[in-house]
Every structure is written in structure tokens, then in C-alpha cells.
XYZ file of C-alpha atoms in Angstrom:
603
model
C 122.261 214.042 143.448
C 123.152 211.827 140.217
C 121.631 212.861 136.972
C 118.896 209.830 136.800
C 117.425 210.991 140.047
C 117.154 215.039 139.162
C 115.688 213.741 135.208
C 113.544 211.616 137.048
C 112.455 214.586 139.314
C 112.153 217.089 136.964
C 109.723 215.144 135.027
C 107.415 214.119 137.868
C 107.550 217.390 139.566
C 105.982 219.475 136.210
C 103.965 216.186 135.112
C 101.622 216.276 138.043
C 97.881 215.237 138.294
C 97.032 218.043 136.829
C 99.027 217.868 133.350
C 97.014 214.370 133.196
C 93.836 216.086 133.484
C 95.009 219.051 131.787
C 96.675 217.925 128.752
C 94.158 214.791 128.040
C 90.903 217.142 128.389
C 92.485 220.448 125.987
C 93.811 217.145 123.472
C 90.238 215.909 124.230
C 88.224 219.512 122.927
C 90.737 220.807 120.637
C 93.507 217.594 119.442
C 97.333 217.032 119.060
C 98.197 221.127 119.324
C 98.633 221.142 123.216
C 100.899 218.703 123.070
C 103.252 221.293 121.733
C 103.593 222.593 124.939
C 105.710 219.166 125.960
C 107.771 219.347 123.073
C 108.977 222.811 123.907
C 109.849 221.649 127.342
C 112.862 220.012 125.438
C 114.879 223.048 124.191
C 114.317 225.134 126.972
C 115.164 222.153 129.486
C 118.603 221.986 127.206
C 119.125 226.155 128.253
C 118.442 224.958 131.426
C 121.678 222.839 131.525
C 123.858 224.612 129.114
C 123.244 228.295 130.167
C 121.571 229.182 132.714
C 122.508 226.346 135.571
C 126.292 227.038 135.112
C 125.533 230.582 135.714
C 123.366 230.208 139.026
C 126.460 227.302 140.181
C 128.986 229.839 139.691
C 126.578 232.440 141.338
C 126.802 230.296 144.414
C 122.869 230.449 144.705
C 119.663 228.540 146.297
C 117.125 229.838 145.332
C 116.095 232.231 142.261
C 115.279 235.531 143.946
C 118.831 235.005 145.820
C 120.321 235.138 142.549
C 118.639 238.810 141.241
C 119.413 240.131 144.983
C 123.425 239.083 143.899
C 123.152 240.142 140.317
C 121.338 243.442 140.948
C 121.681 244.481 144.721
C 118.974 245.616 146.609
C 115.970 243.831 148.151
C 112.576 244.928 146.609
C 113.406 242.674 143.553
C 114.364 239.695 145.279
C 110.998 240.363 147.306
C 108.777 240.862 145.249
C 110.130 237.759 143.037
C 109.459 235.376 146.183
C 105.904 236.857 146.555
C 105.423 236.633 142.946
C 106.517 233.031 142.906
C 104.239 231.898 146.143
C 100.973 233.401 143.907
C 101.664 231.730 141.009
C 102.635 228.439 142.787
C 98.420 228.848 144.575
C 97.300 229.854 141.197
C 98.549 227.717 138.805
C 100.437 224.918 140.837
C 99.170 223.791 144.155
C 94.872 224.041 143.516
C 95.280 222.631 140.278
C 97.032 219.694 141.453
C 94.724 219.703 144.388
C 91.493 219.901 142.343
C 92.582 217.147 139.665
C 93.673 215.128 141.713
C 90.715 214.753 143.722
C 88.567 214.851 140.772
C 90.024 211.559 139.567
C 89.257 210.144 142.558
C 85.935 211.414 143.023
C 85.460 209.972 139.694
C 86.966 206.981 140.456
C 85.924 206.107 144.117
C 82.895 208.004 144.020
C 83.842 210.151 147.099
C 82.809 213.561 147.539
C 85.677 216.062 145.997
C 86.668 218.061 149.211
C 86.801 214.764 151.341
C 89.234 213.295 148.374
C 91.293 216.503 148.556
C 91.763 216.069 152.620
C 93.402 212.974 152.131
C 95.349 213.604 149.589
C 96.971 215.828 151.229
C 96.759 214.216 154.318
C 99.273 211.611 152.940
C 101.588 214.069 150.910
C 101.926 216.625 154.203
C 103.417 213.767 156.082
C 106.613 212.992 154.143
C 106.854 216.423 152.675
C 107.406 218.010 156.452
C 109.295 215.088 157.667
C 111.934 214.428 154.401
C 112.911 217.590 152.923
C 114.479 217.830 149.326
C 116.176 214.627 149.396
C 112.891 212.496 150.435
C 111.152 214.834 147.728
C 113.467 214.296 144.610
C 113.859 210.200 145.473
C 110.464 209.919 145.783
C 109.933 211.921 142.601
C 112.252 208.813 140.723
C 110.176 206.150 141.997
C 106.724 207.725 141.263
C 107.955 208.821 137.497
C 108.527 204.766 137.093
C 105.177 203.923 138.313
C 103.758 207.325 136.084
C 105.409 205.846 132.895
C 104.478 202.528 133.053
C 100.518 202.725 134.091
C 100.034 205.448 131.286
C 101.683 203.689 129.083
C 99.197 200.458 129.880
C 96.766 202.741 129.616
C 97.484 203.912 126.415
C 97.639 200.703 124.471
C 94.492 199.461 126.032
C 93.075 202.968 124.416
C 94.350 202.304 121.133
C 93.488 198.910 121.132
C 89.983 199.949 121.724
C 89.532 202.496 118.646
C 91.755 200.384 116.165
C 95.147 202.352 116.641
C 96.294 205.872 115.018
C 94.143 205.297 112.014
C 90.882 204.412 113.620
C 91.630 207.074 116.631
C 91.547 209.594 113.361
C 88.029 208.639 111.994
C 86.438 207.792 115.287
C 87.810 211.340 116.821
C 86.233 213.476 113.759
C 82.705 211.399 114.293
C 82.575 212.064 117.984
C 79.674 214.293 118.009
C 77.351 214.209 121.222
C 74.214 213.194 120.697
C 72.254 216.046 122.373
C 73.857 219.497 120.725
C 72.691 223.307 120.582
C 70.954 224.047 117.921
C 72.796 226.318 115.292
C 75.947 226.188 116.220
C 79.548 224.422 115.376
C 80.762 223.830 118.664
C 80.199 219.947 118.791
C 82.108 219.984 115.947
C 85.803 218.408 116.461
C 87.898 220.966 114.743
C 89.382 219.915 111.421
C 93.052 220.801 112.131
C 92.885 218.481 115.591
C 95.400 216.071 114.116
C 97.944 218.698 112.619
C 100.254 221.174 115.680
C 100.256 223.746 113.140
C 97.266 225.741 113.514
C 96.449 229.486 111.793
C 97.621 232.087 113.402
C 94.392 234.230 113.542
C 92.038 231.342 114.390
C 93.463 228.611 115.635
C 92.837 227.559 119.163
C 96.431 227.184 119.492
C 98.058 229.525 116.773
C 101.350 228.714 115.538
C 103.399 231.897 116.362
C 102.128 231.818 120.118
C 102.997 228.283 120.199
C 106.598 228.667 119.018
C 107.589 231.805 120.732
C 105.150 232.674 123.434
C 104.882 229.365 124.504
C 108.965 229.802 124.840
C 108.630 232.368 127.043
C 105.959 230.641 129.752
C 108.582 227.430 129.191
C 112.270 229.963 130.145
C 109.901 230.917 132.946
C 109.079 227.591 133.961
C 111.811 225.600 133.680
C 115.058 228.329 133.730
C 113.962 230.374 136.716
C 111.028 228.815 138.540
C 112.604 227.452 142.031
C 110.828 224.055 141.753
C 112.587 223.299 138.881
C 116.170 224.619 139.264
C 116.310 223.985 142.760
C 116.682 220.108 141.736
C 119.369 220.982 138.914
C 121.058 223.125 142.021
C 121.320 219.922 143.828
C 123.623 217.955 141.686
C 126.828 216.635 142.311
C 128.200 218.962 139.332
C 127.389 220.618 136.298
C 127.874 217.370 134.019
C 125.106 215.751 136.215
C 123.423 218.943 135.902
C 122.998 218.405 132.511
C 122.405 214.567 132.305
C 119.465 215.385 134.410
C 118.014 217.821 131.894
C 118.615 215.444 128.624
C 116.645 212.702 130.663
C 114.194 214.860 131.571
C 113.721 216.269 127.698
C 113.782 213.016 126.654
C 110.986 212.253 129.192
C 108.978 215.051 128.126
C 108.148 213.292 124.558
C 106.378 210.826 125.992
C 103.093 212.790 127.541
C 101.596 213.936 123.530
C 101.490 209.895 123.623
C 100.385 208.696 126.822
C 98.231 211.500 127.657
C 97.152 214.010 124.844
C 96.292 211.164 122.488
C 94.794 208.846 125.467
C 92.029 212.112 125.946
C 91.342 212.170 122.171
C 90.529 208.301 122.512
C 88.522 209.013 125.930
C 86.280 211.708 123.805
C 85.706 209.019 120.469
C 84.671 206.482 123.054
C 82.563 208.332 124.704
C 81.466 211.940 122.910
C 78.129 212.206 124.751
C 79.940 212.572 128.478
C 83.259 214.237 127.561
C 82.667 216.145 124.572
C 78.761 217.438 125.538
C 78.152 221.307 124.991
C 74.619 221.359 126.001
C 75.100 223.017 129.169
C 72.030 221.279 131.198
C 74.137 217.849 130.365
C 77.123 218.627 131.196
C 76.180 219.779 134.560
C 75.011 216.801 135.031
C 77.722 214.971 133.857
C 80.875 216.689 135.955
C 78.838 219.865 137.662
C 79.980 222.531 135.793
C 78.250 223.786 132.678
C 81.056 225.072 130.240
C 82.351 221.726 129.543
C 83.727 218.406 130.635
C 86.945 217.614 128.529
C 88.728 217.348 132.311
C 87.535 214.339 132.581
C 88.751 212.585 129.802
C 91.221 210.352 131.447
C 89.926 209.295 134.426
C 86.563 208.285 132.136
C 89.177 206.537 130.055
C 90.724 204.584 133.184
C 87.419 203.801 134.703
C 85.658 202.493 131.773
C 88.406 200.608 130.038
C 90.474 199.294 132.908
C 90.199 195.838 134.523
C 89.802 195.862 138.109
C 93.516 195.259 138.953
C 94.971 197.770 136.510
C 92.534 200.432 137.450
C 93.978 200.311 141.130
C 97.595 200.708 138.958
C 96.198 203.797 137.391
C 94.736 205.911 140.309
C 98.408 205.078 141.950
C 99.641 206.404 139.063
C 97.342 210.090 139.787
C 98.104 209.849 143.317
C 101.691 209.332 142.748
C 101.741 212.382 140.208
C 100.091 214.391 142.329
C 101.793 214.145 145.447
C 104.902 214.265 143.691
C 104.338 217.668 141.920
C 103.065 219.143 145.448
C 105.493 217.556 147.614
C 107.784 220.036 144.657
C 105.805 222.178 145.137
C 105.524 222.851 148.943
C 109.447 222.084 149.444
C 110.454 224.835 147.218
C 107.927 227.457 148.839
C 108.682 226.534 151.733
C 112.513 227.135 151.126
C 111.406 230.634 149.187
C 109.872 231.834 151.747
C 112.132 231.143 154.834
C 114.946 232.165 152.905
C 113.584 235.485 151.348
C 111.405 236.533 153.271
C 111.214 235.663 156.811
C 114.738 235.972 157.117
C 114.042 239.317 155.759
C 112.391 240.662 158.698
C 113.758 238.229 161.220
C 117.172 238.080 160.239
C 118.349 236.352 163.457
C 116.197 233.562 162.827
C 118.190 230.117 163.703
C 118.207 226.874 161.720
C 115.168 225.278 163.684
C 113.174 228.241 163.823
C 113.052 228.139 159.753
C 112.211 224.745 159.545
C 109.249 225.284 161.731
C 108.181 228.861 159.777
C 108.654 227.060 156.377
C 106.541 223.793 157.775
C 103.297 225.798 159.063
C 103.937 227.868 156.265
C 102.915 225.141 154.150
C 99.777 224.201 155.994
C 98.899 228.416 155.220
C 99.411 227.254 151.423
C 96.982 224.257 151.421
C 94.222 226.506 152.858
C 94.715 229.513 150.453
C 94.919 226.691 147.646
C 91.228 224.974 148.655
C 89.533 228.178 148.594
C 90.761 229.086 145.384
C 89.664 225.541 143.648
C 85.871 226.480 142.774
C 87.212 229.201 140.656
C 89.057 226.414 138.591
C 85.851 224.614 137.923
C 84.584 227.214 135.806
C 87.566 228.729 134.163
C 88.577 228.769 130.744
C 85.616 226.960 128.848
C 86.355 223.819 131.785
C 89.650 223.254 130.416
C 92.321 223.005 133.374
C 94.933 223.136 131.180
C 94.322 225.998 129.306
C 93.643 227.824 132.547
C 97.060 227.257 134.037
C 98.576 228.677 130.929
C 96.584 231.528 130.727
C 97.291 232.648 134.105
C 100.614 231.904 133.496
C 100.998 233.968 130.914
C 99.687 236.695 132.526
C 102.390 236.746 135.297
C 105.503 234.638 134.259
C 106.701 236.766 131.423
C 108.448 239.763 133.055
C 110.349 237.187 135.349
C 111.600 235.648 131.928
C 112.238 238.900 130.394
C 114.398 240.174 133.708
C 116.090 236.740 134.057
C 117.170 236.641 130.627
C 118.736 240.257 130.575
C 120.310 239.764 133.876
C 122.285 236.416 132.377
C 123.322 238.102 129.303
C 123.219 241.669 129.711
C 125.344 243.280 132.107
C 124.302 247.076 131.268
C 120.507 246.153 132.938
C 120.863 247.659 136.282
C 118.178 246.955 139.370
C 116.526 250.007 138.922
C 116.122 249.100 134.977
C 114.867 245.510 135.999
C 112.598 246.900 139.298
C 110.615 248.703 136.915
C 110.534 246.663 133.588
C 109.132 244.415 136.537
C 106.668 246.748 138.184
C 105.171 247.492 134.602
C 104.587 244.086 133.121
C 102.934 243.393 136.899
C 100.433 245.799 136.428
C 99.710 244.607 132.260
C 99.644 241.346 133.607
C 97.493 241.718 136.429
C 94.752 244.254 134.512
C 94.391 241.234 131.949
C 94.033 238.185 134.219
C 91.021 240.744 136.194
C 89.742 241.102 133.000
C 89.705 237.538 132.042
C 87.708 236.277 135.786
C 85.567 239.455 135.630
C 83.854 238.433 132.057
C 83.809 234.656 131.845
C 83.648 232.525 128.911
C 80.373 231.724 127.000
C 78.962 228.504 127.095
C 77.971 226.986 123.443
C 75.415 228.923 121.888
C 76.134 232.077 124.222
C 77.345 235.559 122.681
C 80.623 236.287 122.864
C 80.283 240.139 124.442
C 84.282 240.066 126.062
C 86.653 243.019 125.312
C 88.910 242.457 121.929
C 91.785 242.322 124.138
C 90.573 239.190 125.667
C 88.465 237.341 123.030
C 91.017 238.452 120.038
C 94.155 238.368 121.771
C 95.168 234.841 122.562
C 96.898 234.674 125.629
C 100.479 233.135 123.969
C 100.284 236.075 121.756
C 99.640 238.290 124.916
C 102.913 236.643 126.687
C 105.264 237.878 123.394
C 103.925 241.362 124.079
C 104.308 241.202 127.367
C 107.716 239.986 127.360
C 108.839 242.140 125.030
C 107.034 245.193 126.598
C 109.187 244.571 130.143
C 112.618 244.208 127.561
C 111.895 247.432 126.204
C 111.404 249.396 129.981
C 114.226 247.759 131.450
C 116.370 248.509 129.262
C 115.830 252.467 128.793
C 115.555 252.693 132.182
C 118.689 250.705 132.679
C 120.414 253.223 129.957
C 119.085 256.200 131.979
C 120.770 255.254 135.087
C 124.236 254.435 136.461
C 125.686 251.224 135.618
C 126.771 248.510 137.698
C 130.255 248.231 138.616
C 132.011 245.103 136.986
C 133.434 243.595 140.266
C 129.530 243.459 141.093
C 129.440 241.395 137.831
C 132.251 238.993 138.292
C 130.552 234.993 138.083
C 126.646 236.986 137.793
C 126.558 236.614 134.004
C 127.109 234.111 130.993
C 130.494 236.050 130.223
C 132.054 236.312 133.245
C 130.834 232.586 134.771
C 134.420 231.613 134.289
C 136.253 234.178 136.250
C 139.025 233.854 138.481
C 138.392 236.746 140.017
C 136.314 237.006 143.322
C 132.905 238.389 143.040
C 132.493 242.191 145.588
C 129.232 241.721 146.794
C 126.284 244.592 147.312
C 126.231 246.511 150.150
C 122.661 245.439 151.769
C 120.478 248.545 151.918
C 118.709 247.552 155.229
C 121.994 247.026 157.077
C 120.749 243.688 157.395
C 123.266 239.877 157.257
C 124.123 239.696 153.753
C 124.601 235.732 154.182
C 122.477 233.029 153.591
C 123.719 230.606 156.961
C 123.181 233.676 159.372
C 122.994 231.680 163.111
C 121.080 233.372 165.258
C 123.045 234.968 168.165
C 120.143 236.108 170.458
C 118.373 234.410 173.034
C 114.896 235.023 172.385
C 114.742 232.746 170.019
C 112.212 229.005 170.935
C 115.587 226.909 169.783
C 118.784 227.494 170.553
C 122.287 225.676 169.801
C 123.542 225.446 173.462
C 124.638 222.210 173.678
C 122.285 221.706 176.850
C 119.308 222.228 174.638
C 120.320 219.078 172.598
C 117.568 216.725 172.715
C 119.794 214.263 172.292
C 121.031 214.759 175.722
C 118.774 216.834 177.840
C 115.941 214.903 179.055
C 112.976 216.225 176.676
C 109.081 215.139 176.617
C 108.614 212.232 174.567
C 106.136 214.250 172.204
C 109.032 216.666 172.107
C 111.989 214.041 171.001
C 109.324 212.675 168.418
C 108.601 215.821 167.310
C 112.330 217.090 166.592
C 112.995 213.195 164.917
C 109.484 213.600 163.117
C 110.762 217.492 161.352
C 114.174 216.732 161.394
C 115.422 218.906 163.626
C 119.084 218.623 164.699
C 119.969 221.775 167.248
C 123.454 220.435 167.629
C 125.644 223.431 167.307
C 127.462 222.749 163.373
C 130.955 221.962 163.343
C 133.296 225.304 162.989
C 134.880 225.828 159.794
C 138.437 227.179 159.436
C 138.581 230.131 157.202
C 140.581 227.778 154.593
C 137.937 224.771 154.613
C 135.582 227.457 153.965
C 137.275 229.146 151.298
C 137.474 224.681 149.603
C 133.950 224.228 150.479
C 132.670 227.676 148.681
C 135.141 226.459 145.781
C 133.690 223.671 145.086
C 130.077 223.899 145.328
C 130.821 226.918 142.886
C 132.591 224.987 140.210
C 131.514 224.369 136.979
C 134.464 222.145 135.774
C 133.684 218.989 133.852
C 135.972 215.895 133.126
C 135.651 215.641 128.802
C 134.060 212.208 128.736
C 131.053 213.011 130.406
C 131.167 216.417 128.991
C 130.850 215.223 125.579
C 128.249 212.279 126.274
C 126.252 215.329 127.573
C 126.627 217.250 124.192
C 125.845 214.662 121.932
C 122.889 213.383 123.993
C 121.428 217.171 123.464
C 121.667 217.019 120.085
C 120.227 213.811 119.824
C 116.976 214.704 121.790
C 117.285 217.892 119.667
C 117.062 215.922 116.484
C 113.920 213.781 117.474
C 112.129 216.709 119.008
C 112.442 218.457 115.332
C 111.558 215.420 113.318
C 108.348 214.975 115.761
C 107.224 218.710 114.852
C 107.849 218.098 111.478
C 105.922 214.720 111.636
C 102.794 215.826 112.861
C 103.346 219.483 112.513
């Protein structure tokens, strides 16, 4: 892949349906701050590029818990990694996309929300099992276009309506609902909702946790989270590798505009529907009682739109959805057929993974429904702050160990297993906590533990992250290191080596490859060249059925042991040619420069 195509990816695949229902209803209840969490996307999507891709190239990786099973040895890492990564991708991925998606058009179309979700994903099933990666990340280009454009449309019809920034300013602060409860402030718009800046013991969105924790959730997402990397993996080289990040940074500037600020003009339009508190009216309004900021934007597109644009704008959701989960269920798929049902069928053949990895995403869709009437009610009816919440419950021990693995070579797996194990059970004991006592509606008493109502989850990710730092590395410094030929292209310092990298023994005896062909004959495909369907006579539902998933059992052409060696070489390079090297660089500092002024601006 070129760099336009991966920029254009990475952007659609994190900005799905759900960061437009997300971000507009938090920028609709609390103002500018959460677009902060946009802006950071741009330095960590510039790590992305200039450390940690090169590293995972020369690695000769595809997929992140591949990369700790090289780095470390072992297998209970890389394991527990891929489960890791399929519960956060339910949790804070897949029903979120699910559930906004189908609220917009339940809002929108007026169907009932589980009949919106079946064809939603009705639609995005059918080219995610029949295109793979390459369907997935074109796809992702076009749909960013048609993203970009309708918000933008959007957003100048919103402006136009309140009289631009300076009107949006007034109007926002007067947006008080006209039924409130009695005695309290909550109706209130807060008076720092204009400034990103916020006090660091009660803000909504303190400063420190939106600097550095917010850092941590963003390595997490966008430096180790397979959805992500896996389209920086696919370019043509590094240099694209890192076009495709500046394009997606520069991307990332846009949603504070055309979707934060859009949900601040959705609540001054209309205060009495999106910003009501009384909990009897808001149940009315979108069925829940703890608020109805998430439906800020699609309000704003229904109301505001003409007839014509408003079918733009729910292609615009549907298009942002399905591109986040066709992400979404590509890269799960690939985790989990790669690390861990080759782990216990390690014989498995081509076909028989593409199968596994397709019903595996029909398994995901189910787990994902069930789980979306526990979104409704999360996290005061914000959807955004739930996903970072839960997030930072889980993701920061993956950033922690990823980080010391690239540049510290004395962590060992034992150092990492651990530091891992622990910040698991932290994380886990506060996201119980946080569904077992559940937010107060306006008016309510606040009886939560201090560790949940005082402790703001971005502050909770520093500790956290810091906390698995700390145990990985004693333990690492109480046990054997790792040898350095077990280092050699496995860290920021030794990416450049000439030298050939001795990989682990595996533990369970078990193919340490990655291309393993299965040998036995058990298996329901097999690579005998009479089993081609392209020459045995097959059912027709059987020849449509290998065209419709892709499915090729002709045996692969044999490699001599020097094309090998060439082909390993270069998909392991990390050369660049100096022009495009340096167009790279000073394109990073550029984006750099405007994403400081902009914190400055409205900081």
C-alpha cells in the first residue's frame, strides 16, 4: 500500500460511528476538552512512524502479540496479549460502533435499534469476509472522503445556524433545559467548556490526565493495537510508512471541528432534548435516564439538514461505521487465527484459517449485541467517555510492556509476564468497581468509593502504567537476562543490524513459523492439486463459496532457499531513498507545529 491509502485508513478505521456520537455528545455535556483526545492522536501517530513501525518491519512481524513472542520468547505473553486484544476490541470497539451506529439510524429512520444493528452489519459482514485487508483499507480511503466532506457540510450549516464561533459561545453558556432538578448545578454548562485546559482536581477533563494519561491510552492505541499497525505493516516501505501517519495526524485535526464543536451547536439549538437532566425527560427523550448528550449529532443532522443532504449524512455514519468494524473484524480475525488457533492446531492449512477467522467473526458480532445495553447506561450516557474509561482500565500495561520491550533490552519475559499479570488484575478490580456502583443521575448522592469518584480514570491510567514499569522491571533485574543474539533487529538499537536475529526455542515444541502448511490429511482442505476447484468438478454452491471467501487451495509456488532469503530481505528493510525521507521529516514537524499552536490557541 501507498501512503494516501494507509492515512486514509488509519483515520477512518479509529474515526468510526462511534467517535461521531462519542466526541459530539462529551463536547455536547462538558465543551472543547475532549477534543484533546484528537490532538494527541498526532504525536503519538508520529512514534508510530518514526519508532516503533521501523522496529516491528525489521522484526519481520504481523501482528502485535507475534512481535512480544519474538522479543521475549515464550507463549503465555503472546496469548494472553491476543485474548486481551479480542476483549477490548467487544468492549470498547465493536458494540460501540454497533450501538451508535444504529442509534443514528434509529434516530434518523425511526427503526427500532436492534433491527438497525442487523443490517448494519448485514452489509459490512459481506465485504469484510469476502475482501480481506486490501478490500478493507481501499474501502477505508473512499469512505474517509465521503466522512470529510458531509461533516464538514454539516458543520457550516451548524455554524451558520448559531452565528459562527462567537454566537456558538453565548448561545452554548445559555443552553439551559427548561425543566431542571431543583437545587442543583448540573444544567449548568460548565464555565471552562471553551478553554482544553481544565484544573487538575476538578475538571471533567483535568489537564495532567489529558497530557500524559491520555498519552498512554493513545501509545496503546495507535503504537501497538493490531488495527492500527497492521495497516502501517502493509506498506510498500518505511517512507510510505510514515507518509501514511503524517496524513493521518494531519487528519486527526479536523474532528474538534467537524464533530466536537458540531455537538456543542446541537446542545445550544436544542438544550431541552440533548442537554435535559431531569431523568423522567430524558427517558423519554433517548430511553435512558442519565443523559442524552449521544445524541447530539444525529439531532443536529436531522433537524438542520435538507432532505438531500441528510441522506449525505447518514452515508456518512454508515460509511464510518462499517469502516471502523470492517478494521475491526479483519484484524481479530487475523489475531486470532494467527495466535491462537494456530496455537492449538498448529497444522492448520491456509483455507482452514480463513474459514476459523470468518465464523470467528460472526462469534464477535453476537458477544458484541449482548454487551450493547450495558453501553446505554454507562458513564453518565456519554459513549465516549465510556470507551476511554474502559480503556484505561486495560490498555495501559500493554503500553507499559511495549514500550520497555522497544527500548529496553534488560526487560526479560518473565519481567514483562508479570508487570502484565499485575496491572490485569488493578485494571480489572477497577472497571468491576466502576459497573458494580453506577453513576448518579442529577440530583442523586454520590455514595461511590474515592477510588472511583476521586480518581479520574486518565489519572488512574498514569498509575497504572507506571505501576506495571515498576514490576517489570525488578522482576526483570531479578532474573536472567536475555541473550543479545535473541535481541538482534527486536529493539530501537539494534533495528539496524546486520547480523541475523537466533530465534527462541518454542516451549511447546510446537512450528515456530508463521506460513506452517499443514502436512496431515485430516484436515477439510487440502493442497493436492486434485482438490483444486478450479479443476475438479465441485458443487456450484461449493465453487461460489471458495470465489465468495477467497479461497485459493492451489498448492503456492516453491521457493528456493535464495529467493527466500531476497523475499525475507526485503519485506524486513527499513531503507529509505533521502528525498522522500526528508519530505517525511519536515511534514512531521510541520503537523507538529500546528498541533502546538492549536493547544496553545484554545488551550
Amino acid at each position: 500500500m501507498t501512503w494516501a491509502p494507509i492515512g486514509a485508513s488509519l483515520m477512518s478505521s479509529n474515526v468510526g460511528s462511534g467517535l461521531f456520537i462519542g466526541l459530539a455528545g462529551t463536547g455536547a455535556a462538558g465543551g472543547l476538552a475532549v477534543g484533546g483526545f484528537e490532538w494527541n492522536a498526532s504525536w503519538v501517530l508520529i512514534a508510530l512512524g518514526w519508532i516503533f513501525v521501523p522496529v516491528y518491519i525489521a522484526a519481520g512481524v504481523v501482528t502485535m502479540p507475534q512481535y512480544l513472542r519474538k522479543r521475549f520468547g515464550g507463549q503465555r505473553i503472546r496469548l494472553y496479549l491476543s485474548v486481551l486484544s479480542l476483549i477490548l476490541y467487544i468492549f470498547t470497539k465493536i458494540s460501540t460502533d454497533i450501538f451508535s451506529g444504529a442509534l443514528f439510524i434509529q434516530i434518523s429512520l425511526g427503526w427500532n435499534l436492534y433491527v438497525s444493528t442487523a443490517v448494519l452489519l448485514a452489509v459490512t459482514a459481506i465485504y469484510t469476509i469476502a475482501g480481506g485487508l486490501s478490500a478493507v483499507i481501499y474501502t477505508d480511503a473512499f469512505q474517509t472522503v465521503i466522512m470529510v466532506v458531509g461533516a464538514f457540510v454539516l458543520m457550516f450549516i451548524g455554524f451558520k445556524e448559531v452565528g459562527w464561533y462567537e454566537g456558538l459561545q453565548k448561545k452554548y453558556m445559555d443552553s439551559f433545559p427548561s425543566v431542571i432538578v431543583p437545587n442543583t448545578t448540573c444544567h449548568i454548562p460548565r464555565a471552562d467548556a471553551f478553554h482544553m485546559f481544565r484544573d487538575p482536581l476538578t475538571g471533567d477533563l483535568p489537564w495532567p490526565g489529558l497530557i500524559f494519561g491520555l498519552t498512554v491510552l493513545a501509545t496503546w492505541n495507535w503504537c501497538t493495537d493490531q488495527v492500527i499497525v497492521q495497516r502501517s505493516l502493509a506498506a510498500k516501505n518505511l517512507s510510505h510508512a510514515k507518509g501514511g501517519s503524517v496524513l493521518a495526524g494531519y487528519l486527526k485535526i479536523m474532528p474538534m471541528f467537524f464533530i466536537v464543536m458540531p455537538g456543542m451547536i446541537s446542545r445550544a439549538l436544542f438544550p431541552d432534548e440533548v442537554g435535559c437532566v431531569d431523568p423522567e425527560i430524558c427517558k423519554s427523550v433517548c430511553s435512558t435516564t442519565v443523559g442524552c448528550s449521544n445524541i447530539a449529532y444525529p439531532k443536529l443532522v436531522i433537524e438542520l439538514m435538507p432532505i438531500g443532504v441528510r441522506g449525505l449524512m447518514i452515508a456518512v455514519m454508515v460509511a464510518a461505521l462499517m469502516s471502523s468494524l470492517t478494521s475491526i473484524f479483519n484484524s481479530s480475525s487475523t489475531l486470532f487465527t494467527m495466535d491462537i488457533w494456530k496455537r492449538f492446531r498448529c497444522t492448520a492449512s491456509e483455507q482452514e484459517l480463513m474459514i476459523v477467522g470468518r465464523v470467528f467473526i460472526l462469534l464477535l458480532v453476537v458477544i458484541s449485541i449482548l454487551w450493547i445495553p450495558i453501553i446505554q447506561t454507562a458513564n453518565s450516557g456519554q459513549l465516549f467517555d465510556y470507551i476511554q474509561s474502559i480503556t484505561s482500565y486495560l490498555a495501559p500495561p500493554i503500553a507499559a510492556i511495549f514500550i520497555l520491550a522497544v527500548f529496553c533490552e534488560r526487560i526479560n519475559e518473565e519481567g514483562a509476564f508479570w508487570g502484565l499479570m499485575a496491572g490485569l488484575i488493578v485494571g480489572l478490580t477497577r472497571m468491576i468497581m466502576e459497573f458494580a456502583y453506577s453513576v448518579p443521575s442529577c440530583g442523586e448522592v454520590d455514595n461511590r468509593p474515592a477510588v472511583l469518584k476521586d480518581v479520574h480514570y486518565l489519572y488512574f491510567a498514569i498509575i497504572l502504567f507506571f505501576l506495571v514499569i515498576i514490576i517489570s522491571t525488578v522482576v526483570s533485574l531479578c532474573t536472567p537476562a536475555i541473550k543479545k543474539e535473541h535481541l538482534i533487529h527486536m529493539t530501537w538499537w539494534t533495528r539496524h543490524s546486520k547480523e541475523r536475529q537466533e530465534e527462541f526455542k518454542d516451549p511447546w515444541n510446537l512450528p515456530t513459523t508463521e506460513a506452517s502448511v499443514s502436512t496431515t490429511e485430516d484436515v477439510e482442505f487440502s493442497t493436492k492439486e486434485e482438490d483444486d476447484p478450479g479443476k475438479t468438478d465441485y458443487p456450484w454452491w461449493k465453487k461460489v463459496f471458495f470465489w465468495f471467501c477467497g479461497i485459493n487451495v492451489n498448492p503456492a509456488p516453491a521457493l528456493t532457499e535464495e529467493e527466500k532469503t531476497a523475499l525475507e530481505r526485503k519485506l524486513t528493510s527499513i531503507e529509505e531513498s533521502n528525498p522522500w525521507k526528508a519530505v517525511c521529516d519536515i511534514n512531521a514537524i510541520i503537523l507538529l507545529a500546528i498541533n502546538v499552536f492549536l493547544w496553545g490557541y484554545f488551550g
